[in-house]
Every structure is written in structure tokens, then in C-alpha cells.
CSV table of C-alpha atoms and ligand atoms in Angstrom, one decimal:
chain,number,residue,atom,x,y,z
A,1,MET,CA,11.7,-2.0,0.6
A,2,GLY,CA,9.9,-4.3,2.9
A,3,THR,CA,8.7,-1.6,5.3
A,4,LEU,CA,6.0,0.9,6.0
A,5,PHE,CA,6.4,4.6,5.1
A,6,ARG,CA,4.5,7.2,7.1
A,7,ILE,CA,4.3,10.9,6.3
A,8,LYS,CA,3.2,13.7,8.5
A,9,LEU,CA,2.7,17.1,6.9
A,10,TYR,CA,1.2,20.6,7.4
A,11,ALA,CA,-0.5,22.1,4.4
A,12,ALA,CA,-2.7,25.0,3.5
A,13,GLY,CA,-5.8,22.8,3.2
A,14,GLU,CA,-7.2,19.3,2.6
A,15,ALA,CA,-6.6,19.4,-1.2
A,16,GLU,CA,-3.0,20.5,-0.9
A,17,ALA,CA,-2.4,17.8,1.7
A,18,GLN,CA,-3.9,15.1,-0.4
A,19,ASN,CA,-1.8,16.2,-3.4
A,20,GLY,CA,1.3,16.2,-1.3
A,21,PHE,CA,0.7,12.7,0.1
A,22,ARG,CA,0.0,11.3,-3.4
A,23,ALA,CA,3.1,12.8,-4.9
A,24,ALA,CA,5.3,11.8,-2.1
A,25,PHE,CA,4.0,8.2,-1.9
A,26,ASP,CA,4.3,7.9,-5.7
A,27,ARG,CA,7.9,8.9,-5.4
A,28,VAL,CA,8.5,6.3,-2.7
A,29,ALA,CA,6.8,3.6,-4.9
A,30,GLN,CA,9.0,4.7,-7.9
A,31,LEU,CA,12.2,4.3,-5.7
A,32,ASP,CA,10.9,0.9,-4.4
A,33,ALA,CA,10.6,-0.3,-8.0
A,34,LYS,CA,14.3,0.8,-8.6
A,35,LEU,CA,16.0,-0.2,-5.4
A,36,SER,CA,14.1,-3.0,-3.7
A,37,ASP,CA,16.1,-6.2,-3.2
A,38,TYR,CA,12.8,-8.1,-2.5
A,39,ASN,CA,11.7,-7.4,-6.0
A,40,PRO,CA,13.7,-9.4,-8.6
A,41,GLU,CA,12.5,-7.0,-11.3
A,42,SER,CA,13.9,-3.8,-9.6
A,43,GLU,CA,16.6,-1.9,-11.5
A,44,LEU,CA,19.1,-2.9,-8.7
A,45,SER,CA,18.2,-6.6,-8.8
A,46,ARG,CA,18.4,-6.8,-12.6
A,47,LEU,CA,22.0,-5.5,-12.5
A,48,SER,CA,22.9,-9.1,-11.3
A,49,GLN,CA,22.0,-10.3,-14.8
A,50,THR,CA,23.0,-7.3,-16.9
A,51,ALA,CA,26.1,-5.8,-15.4
A,52,VAL,CA,28.4,-8.7,-15.0
A,53,ASP,CA,31.8,-7.9,-16.6
A,54,ARG,CA,30.3,-5.1,-18.6
A,55,PRO,CA,29.3,-1.5,-17.7
A,56,VAL,CA,25.6,-0.8,-17.7
A,57,VAL,CA,24.1,2.7,-17.6
A,58,VAL,CA,21.8,3.2,-14.5
A,59,SER,CA,19.3,5.8,-13.4
A,60,ASP,CA,20.3,8.8,-11.4
A,61,ASP,CA,18.6,7.4,-8.3
A,62,VAL,CA,20.5,4.1,-8.5
A,63,PHE,CA,23.7,5.9,-9.2
A,64,THR,CA,23.3,8.2,-6.2
A,65,VAL,CA,22.6,5.3,-3.9
A,66,LEU,CA,25.5,3.2,-5.2
A,67,SER,CA,28.1,6.0,-5.2
A,68,THR,CA,27.2,7.1,-1.7
A,69,ALA,CA,27.4,3.4,-0.6
A,70,GLN,CA,30.8,3.0,-2.3
A,71,SER,CA,32.3,6.1,-0.8
A,72,LEU,CA,31.2,5.1,2.7
A,73,ALA,CA,32.6,1.6,2.1
A,74,ARG,CA,36.0,3.1,1.3
A,75,ASP,CA,35.8,5.4,4.2
A,76,THR,CA,34.9,2.6,6.7
A,77,ASP,CA,37.3,-0.1,5.4
A,78,GLY,CA,34.3,-2.0,4.1
A,79,ALA,CA,32.2,-2.0,7.2
A,80,PHE,CA,29.3,-0.7,5.1
A,81,ASP,CA,29.1,-2.9,2.0
A,82,ILE,CA,26.3,-2.9,-0.5
A,83,THR,CA,27.5,-6.0,-2.3
A,84,LEU,CA,26.5,-8.3,0.6
A,85,GLY,CA,23.4,-9.5,-1.2
A,86,PRO,CA,24.3,-13.2,-1.5
A,87,VAL,CA,25.2,-13.4,2.2
A,88,ILE,CA,22.2,-11.4,3.3
A,89,ARG,CA,19.9,-13.7,1.4
A,90,LEU,CA,21.2,-16.8,3.2
A,91,TRP,CA,20.6,-15.0,6.6
A,92,ARG,CA,17.1,-14.1,5.6
A,93,VAL,CA,16.3,-17.8,4.8
A,94,ALA,CA,18.1,-18.8,8.0
A,95,ARG,CA,15.9,-16.4,10.1
A,96,LYS,CA,12.8,-17.9,8.5
A,97,ALA,CA,14.0,-21.4,9.2
A,98,ASP,CA,15.2,-20.5,12.6
A,99,ARG,CA,18.5,-22.2,11.9
A,100,LEU,CA,22.1,-20.8,11.3
A,101,PRO,CA,23.2,-20.7,7.6
A,102,ASP,CA,25.4,-23.6,6.6
A,103,PRO,CA,29.1,-22.4,6.9
A,104,GLU,CA,30.1,-23.7,3.4
A,105,SER,CA,27.2,-21.9,1.7
A,106,LEU,CA,28.1,-18.7,3.6
A,107,ARG,CA,31.8,-19.1,2.5
A,108,ARG,CA,30.7,-19.5,-1.1
A,109,ALA,CA,28.3,-16.6,-1.0
A,110,GLY,CA,31.0,-14.5,0.7
A,111,GLN,CA,33.3,-15.0,-2.4
A,112,LEU,CA,30.7,-13.1,-4.4
A,113,CYS,CA,30.8,-10.1,-2.0
A,114,GLY,CA,33.2,-7.2,-1.6
A,115,TYR,CA,32.7,-3.6,-2.6
A,116,GLN,CA,36.0,-3.7,-4.6
A,117,LYS,CA,34.2,-6.0,-7.0
A,118,LEU,CA,31.7,-3.2,-7.9
A,119,THR,CA,33.0,-0.5,-10.2
A,120,LEU,CA,31.2,2.8,-10.9
A,121,ASP,CA,32.0,5.3,-13.6
A,122,ALA,CA,30.7,8.8,-12.6
A,123,ASN,CA,31.2,10.2,-16.1
A,124,ARG,CA,29.3,7.6,-17.9
A,125,HIS,CA,26.9,6.8,-15.0
A,126,THR,CA,27.7,3.1,-15.3
A,127,VAL,CA,27.9,0.1,-13.0
A,128,ARG,CA,30.0,-3.0,-13.5
A,129,MET,CA,30.2,-6.2,-11.4
A,130,ASP,CA,33.2,-8.5,-11.4
A,131,ARG,CA,31.5,-11.8,-10.6
A,132,LYS,CA,28.5,-13.7,-11.8
A,133,GLY,CA,26.1,-14.3,-8.9
A,134,MET,CA,26.8,-10.9,-7.3
A,135,GLN,CA,23.8,-9.2,-5.8
A,136,LEU,CA,23.5,-5.7,-4.5
A,137,ASP,CA,21.5,-5.0,-1.3
A,138,ALA,CA,20.5,-1.4,-0.5
A,139,GLY,CA,18.6,-2.4,2.6
A,140,GLY,CA,21.0,-0.3,4.8
A,141,ILE,CA,20.7,3.0,2.8
A,142,ALA,CA,17.6,3.0,0.5
A,143,LYS,CA,15.0,3.9,3.1
A,144,GLY,CA,16.9,7.1,4.1
A,145,PHE,CA,17.3,8.1,0.5
A,146,ALA,CA,13.6,7.5,-0.2
A,147,ALA,CA,12.7,9.6,2.8
A,148,ASP,CA,14.9,12.5,1.4
A,149,GLU,CA,13.3,12.2,-2.0
A,150,ALA,CA,9.7,12.2,-0.6
A,151,LEU,CA,10.6,15.4,1.3
A,152,ALA,CA,12.0,16.9,-1.9
A,153,VAL,CA,8.7,16.2,-3.8
A,154,LEU,CA,6.7,17.7,-1.0
A,155,SER,CA,8.8,20.8,-1.0
A,156,LYS,CA,8.3,21.2,-4.8
A,157,ALA,CA,4.6,21.0,-4.1
A,158,GLY,CA,4.9,23.9,-1.7
A,159,ILE,CA,4.8,21.8,1.5
A,160,THR,CA,7.7,22.8,3.6
A,161,ARG,CA,6.7,21.3,7.0
A,162,ALA,CA,6.8,17.6,6.8
A,163,LEU,CA,8.3,14.4,8.3
A,164,VAL,CA,8.8,11.1,6.5
A,165,ALA,CA,9.4,8.0,8.6
A,166,ALA,CA,10.4,4.6,7.1
A,167,SER,CA,10.7,2.4,10.2
A,168,GLY,CA,13.9,3.6,11.9
A,169,ASP,CA,14.8,6.2,9.2
A,170,LEU,CA,13.4,9.7,9.5
A,171,ALA,CA,13.8,12.8,7.4
A,172,PHE,CA,12.1,16.1,8.1
A,173,SER,CA,11.9,19.7,6.8
A,174,GLU,CA,10.7,22.8,8.6
A,175,PRO,CA,9.1,22.2,12.1
A,176,PRO,CA,5.3,22.1,12.7
A,177,PRO,CA,3.8,25.5,13.1
A,178,ARG,CA,4.9,27.3,16.3
A,179,LYS,CA,7.3,24.5,17.2
A,180,LYS,CA,11.1,24.7,17.3
A,181,GLY,CA,11.5,21.4,15.7
A,182,TRP,CA,10.2,17.8,15.4
A,183,THR,CA,10.3,15.9,18.7
A,184,ILE,CA,12.1,12.6,18.3
A,185,GLY,CA,12.5,9.9,20.9
A,186,VAL,CA,15.6,7.7,20.7
A,187,ASP,CA,14.6,4.3,21.9
A,188,SER,CA,16.5,2.4,24.5
A,189,LEU,CA,17.9,-1.1,23.7
A,190,ASP,CA,15.5,-4.0,24.1
A,191,ASP,CA,12.6,-2.6,26.1
A,192,ALA,CA,9.8,-1.0,24.1
A,193,HIS,CA,8.2,0.1,27.3
A,194,ALA,CA,11.2,1.7,28.9
A,195,PRO,CA,11.4,5.5,28.7
A,196,PHE,CA,13.2,7.0,25.7
A,197,THR,CA,17.0,7.1,26.2
A,198,LYS,CA,16.9,10.7,24.8
A,199,ILE,CA,14.4,13.2,23.4
A,200,ILE,CA,15.8,15.4,20.6
A,201,VAL,CA,14.2,18.3,18.8
A,202,LEU,CA,15.3,18.9,15.2
A,203,ALA,CA,14.4,20.5,11.9
A,204,ASN,CA,15.7,20.2,8.4
A,205,GLY,CA,17.6,17.0,8.8
A,206,ALA,CA,17.5,13.3,9.3
A,207,VAL,CA,17.7,10.7,12.1
A,208,SER,CA,18.3,7.0,11.6
A,209,THR,CA,18.5,4.2,14.1
A,210,SER,CA,20.0,0.8,13.3
A,211,GLY,CA,20.7,-2.3,15.3
A,212,ASP,CA,19.0,-4.3,17.9
A,213,THR,CA,15.5,-4.5,16.4
A,214,GLU,CA,12.9,-7.2,15.6
A,215,GLN,CA,15.1,-8.8,13.0
A,216,TYR,CA,17.5,-11.4,14.5
A,217,LEU,CA,18.1,-15.1,14.8
A,218,ASN,CA,18.7,-16.8,18.2
A,219,ALA,CA,20.9,-19.8,17.7
A,220,ALA,CA,23.5,-21.7,19.7
A,221,GLY,CA,23.1,-19.4,22.6
A,222,LYS,CA,23.8,-16.3,20.5
A,223,ARG,CA,21.7,-13.6,19.0
A,224,TYR,CA,22.6,-12.8,15.4
A,225,SER,CA,21.5,-9.4,14.0
A,226,HIS,CA,20.3,-8.8,10.4
A,227,ILE,CA,23.3,-6.5,10.1
A,228,ILE,CA,26.2,-8.5,8.7
A,229,ASP,CA,29.9,-8.1,9.5
A,230,PRO,CA,31.5,-8.2,6.1
A,231,LYS,CA,34.7,-9.6,7.6
A,232,THR,CA,33.0,-12.8,8.9
A,233,TYR,CA,29.7,-12.9,6.9
A,234,LEU,CA,28.0,-13.5,10.3
A,235,GLY,CA,25.2,-11.4,11.7
A,236,LEU,CA,26.5,-9.1,14.5
A,237,THR,CA,26.4,-10.7,17.9
A,238,ASN,CA,27.5,-7.7,19.9
A,239,ARG,CA,24.3,-6.0,21.1
A,240,ILE,CA,24.4,-2.5,19.7
A,241,SER,CA,22.0,0.1,18.5
A,242,THR,CA,23.1,3.4,16.9
A,243,THR,CA,21.2,6.6,16.2
A,244,VAL,CA,22.8,9.0,13.7
A,245,VAL,CA,21.8,12.6,13.1
A,246,ALA,CA,22.8,14.0,9.7
A,247,PRO,CA,21.6,16.6,7.2
A,248,LYS,CA,20.3,13.9,4.8
A,249,GLY,CA,18.5,10.6,5.3
A,250,ILE,CA,20.7,8.7,2.9
A,251,ILE,CA,23.7,9.6,5.0
A,252,ALA,CA,22.1,9.0,8.4
A,253,ASP,CA,20.7,5.6,7.3
A,254,ALA,CA,24.0,4.4,5.9
A,255,LEU,CA,26.1,5.7,8.8
A,256,ALA,CA,23.8,4.2,11.4
A,257,THR,CA,24.3,0.7,9.8
A,258,ALA,CA,28.1,1.2,9.4
A,259,VAL,CA,28.6,2.3,13.0
A,260,CYS,CA,26.9,-0.9,14.2
A,261,VAL,CA,29.4,-2.9,12.2
A,262,LEU,CA,32.4,-0.8,13.4
A,263,GLY,CA,31.2,-1.3,17.0
A,264,GLU,CA,31.1,1.1,19.9
A,265,ARG,CA,34.8,2.1,20.1
A,266,ARG,CA,35.7,2.4,16.4
A,267,GLY,CA,32.2,3.7,15.6
A,268,LEU,CA,32.5,6.5,18.1
A,269,ALA,CA,36.0,7.5,16.9
A,270,TYR,CA,34.7,7.4,13.3
A,271,MET,CA,31.7,9.6,14.1
A,272,ASP,CA,33.9,12.1,16.0
A,273,ARG,CA,35.7,12.7,12.7
A,274,GLN,CA,32.5,13.5,10.8
A,275,PRO,CA,32.0,17.3,10.4
A,276,ASN,CA,28.2,17.1,9.7
A,277,ALA,CA,26.9,14.0,11.5
A,278,SER,CA,26.7,12.8,15.1
A,279,ALA,CA,25.8,9.6,16.9
A,280,LEU,CA,24.4,8.1,20.0
A,281,ILE,CA,25.4,4.5,20.6
A,282,VAL,CA,23.7,2.1,23.0
A,283,SER,CA,25.5,-1.1,23.6
A,284,LYS,CA,25.0,-4.0,26.0
A,285,ALA,CA,28.1,-6.1,26.7
A,286,SER,CA,26.6,-7.3,30.0
A,287,THR,CA,23.1,-6.8,31.4
A,288,VAL,CA,23.3,-3.0,31.7
A,289,PRO,CA,23.0,-0.9,28.5
A,290,VAL,CA,25.8,1.6,28.1
A,291,VAL,CA,25.1,4.9,26.3
A,292,VAL,CA,27.9,6.9,24.6
A,293,GLN,CA,27.6,10.0,22.4
A,294,SER,CA,29.9,11.4,19.8
A,295,SER,CA,31.2,14.9,20.8
A,296,GLN,CA,29.0,16.7,18.4
A,297,PHE,CA,25.9,14.8,19.6
A,298,HIS,CA,26.8,15.8,23.1
A,299,ARG,CA,27.2,19.4,22.1
A,300,LEU,CA,23.9,19.5,20.2
A,301,PHE,CA,21.7,17.5,22.7
A,302,GLY,CA,23.5,17.7,26.0
A,303,PRO,CA,24.7,14.9,28.3
B,1,LIG,P1,19.5,-0.8,8.6
B,1,LIG,O1,18.2,-1.2,9.1
B,1,LIG,O2,19.5,0.5,7.9
B,1,LIG,O3,20.7,-0.9,9.6
B,1,LIG,O4,19.9,-1.8,7.4
B,1,LIG,C1,20.0,-3.2,7.7
B,1,LIG,C2,20.0,-3.8,6.3
B,1,LIG,O5,21.1,-3.5,5.6
B,1,LIG,C3,20.0,-5.3,6.4
B,1,LIG,O6,18.7,-5.9,6.5
B,1,LIG,C4,20.6,-5.7,5.1
B,1,LIG,O7,19.7,-5.6,4.0
B,1,LIG,C5,21.6,-4.6,4.9
B,1,LIG,N1,23.0,-4.8,5.5
B,1,LIG,C6,23.3,-5.8,6.4
B,1,LIG,N2,24.6,-5.7,6.7
B,1,LIG,C7,25.1,-4.6,6.0
B,1,LIG,C8,26.4,-4.1,5.9
B,1,LIG,N3,27.5,-4.5,6.6
B,1,LIG,N4,26.6,-3.0,5.0
B,1,LIG,C9,25.5,-2.5,4.3
B,1,LIG,N5,24.3,-3.1,4.4
B,1,LIG,C10,24.1,-4.1,5.2
B,2,LIG,MG1,20.8,2.0,7.6
């Protein structure tokens, strides 16, 4: 998945800890082999060849990720879209070359995108794509899911106090001994040396941050994010960073990406309607970052 996973856990002894780490990292590796878009042999990548115009049965893991992505896509009017693969690839190349993607290539790649072109069948567990050349990209959701699954494996091994972190996507179970929760610092936009915007203490849940990170392209006086607006196929140029708290990593991860696309106003309104998730949004329209919180975030973590 193109990132580093870290696991922190409390176990009865050295041997239990080693077994836990091994089992959890094995599960992450297994999911990487299924979901990575960097790997052309992953189950997800191979669907580009096998599932065009015909339904293909997929693993439970792939089905879970795709069905969660599709329901969020419907819910956000396509702000979250797992079918953006062809466009995302052009932007990846563009970032490497430090040059904007060619508009005609973007337009053509865009014609292969759109969550309505991806059909799932929950009874048969199948996936079908409407166009040759479609590519699924789980970069906005897979890390959170993998963090959940690593925790599940640990819990099966009897390890109930653990935290899994995949860059900005964290999932955690019971707190460290004698602690109320895991202490998590929410970063401020831009400045790695600035104090945390907020410190939150949580157990049995997930926190994901999306947005203004290391991955962007500076061109023509603008800063283009690695998060794509599915309406324009352009990287976001509004400076925004979103932190979502949710019961599961798969949800926190996907929601954080989606809220960045929706933007501060619509994103906040959307999060205020979620019964089980909350968000803190940092945006920077001018030089001063502005922080807003959904009502539930405010209730949980104060002003
Ligand atoms: P995250 O770091 O979780 O916000 O995910 C960002 C990654 O999600 C990008 O690097 C792309 O792989 C993918 N992505 C970009 N734009 C979107 C979008 N609008 N919907 C879903 N995934 C996206
Ligand atoms: Mg995400």
C-alpha cells in the first residue's frame, strides 16, 4: 500500500508479543497482496483484466472494501470514488515529473472513471466493470481497513491493548495499562514543528487524517493535492486537512478522504449528520489556518 505500518502492543510476555506482531504483520501483507494498486498482480489490480463486462467473484476482503467504498460514494454524491485509478495514475506520473498532467489525457482517463460504472452483487459476491481500461484505487480506504484487520488478528491472539498506525490512519483497541486511552495528537496544517492542533484520548476506535501532506504537486502557482476531485479530475487546490474519529478504521479512512473533497462547508454538514463519526477540519483559505469541528467532535473533545 506504499506506506509503513507500525504496531504498538501490550502482551503478557516477549513470546506473546512476537507472535502477535508476526500474525498482525502477516495479515497486513496478505491485504497488501489483495488491495495494493502499486502491485499489478494484486486481486484488485487484476480485476481490470478479468471483470470487464462480466461479473467476477472476489474475496471477502476485496468485497468489504469495495462495498464500503460504493456506499460512501452514493452517500457523498461521488466525492469518494474508488474508480479514479486511471486519473490517479496520471497524477502520480505528473508528481514525479513535476509537471501537470496533459488535459486531453486527463479527460480520456476521466471517461474510464465513475463509481456508477462499477457494479457489485452482494449475494454472489461479484464485481463487474463497465469499461475496458477501468482501474480501482483503494488508496483512500485500504490502510484503515488493514489497520482494523491487524487489530482483529491481535485480539484473536489474546492481545487486547494495541495500536496500529499506517501513516495517517490509526486504529486501536483497549488502552495501555492504567491509561484512559491512547493519546493522539492531531497535527496542524503545514508546520510539523507547530504544537498539535488538538490532543485527543481514545480507546476502541479509529482516527484518520487526510489532506495536506507530503504528496502534492506545485505548478502554475497552485498546489495540487494527491486527493482528486472526481468532478474535475484535478488534484484539490483548496488547502484542507481532515481528521475523522470513527469506530472502525475503514470508515475513518474513507470519510477523511471524502470530507477533503467535499470541502469545509459541505464536509462539516455531512459529518454533522453521521451518528457514529466526527471530524476536525483545518483549512487555509488565506495565510491563517481555520479549525472547525463537527458538533460531535466538539462534544467529545471540547472546544
Ligand atoms: P488518503 O490518504 O486516505 O486521503 O487517501 C488518498 C489516496 O486516495 C490518494 O493517494 C488516491 O490513491 C486515493 N484517492 C484520491 N482521490 C480520491 C477520491 N476522490 N476518492 C477516493 N480515493 C481517492
Ligand atoms: Mg482515506
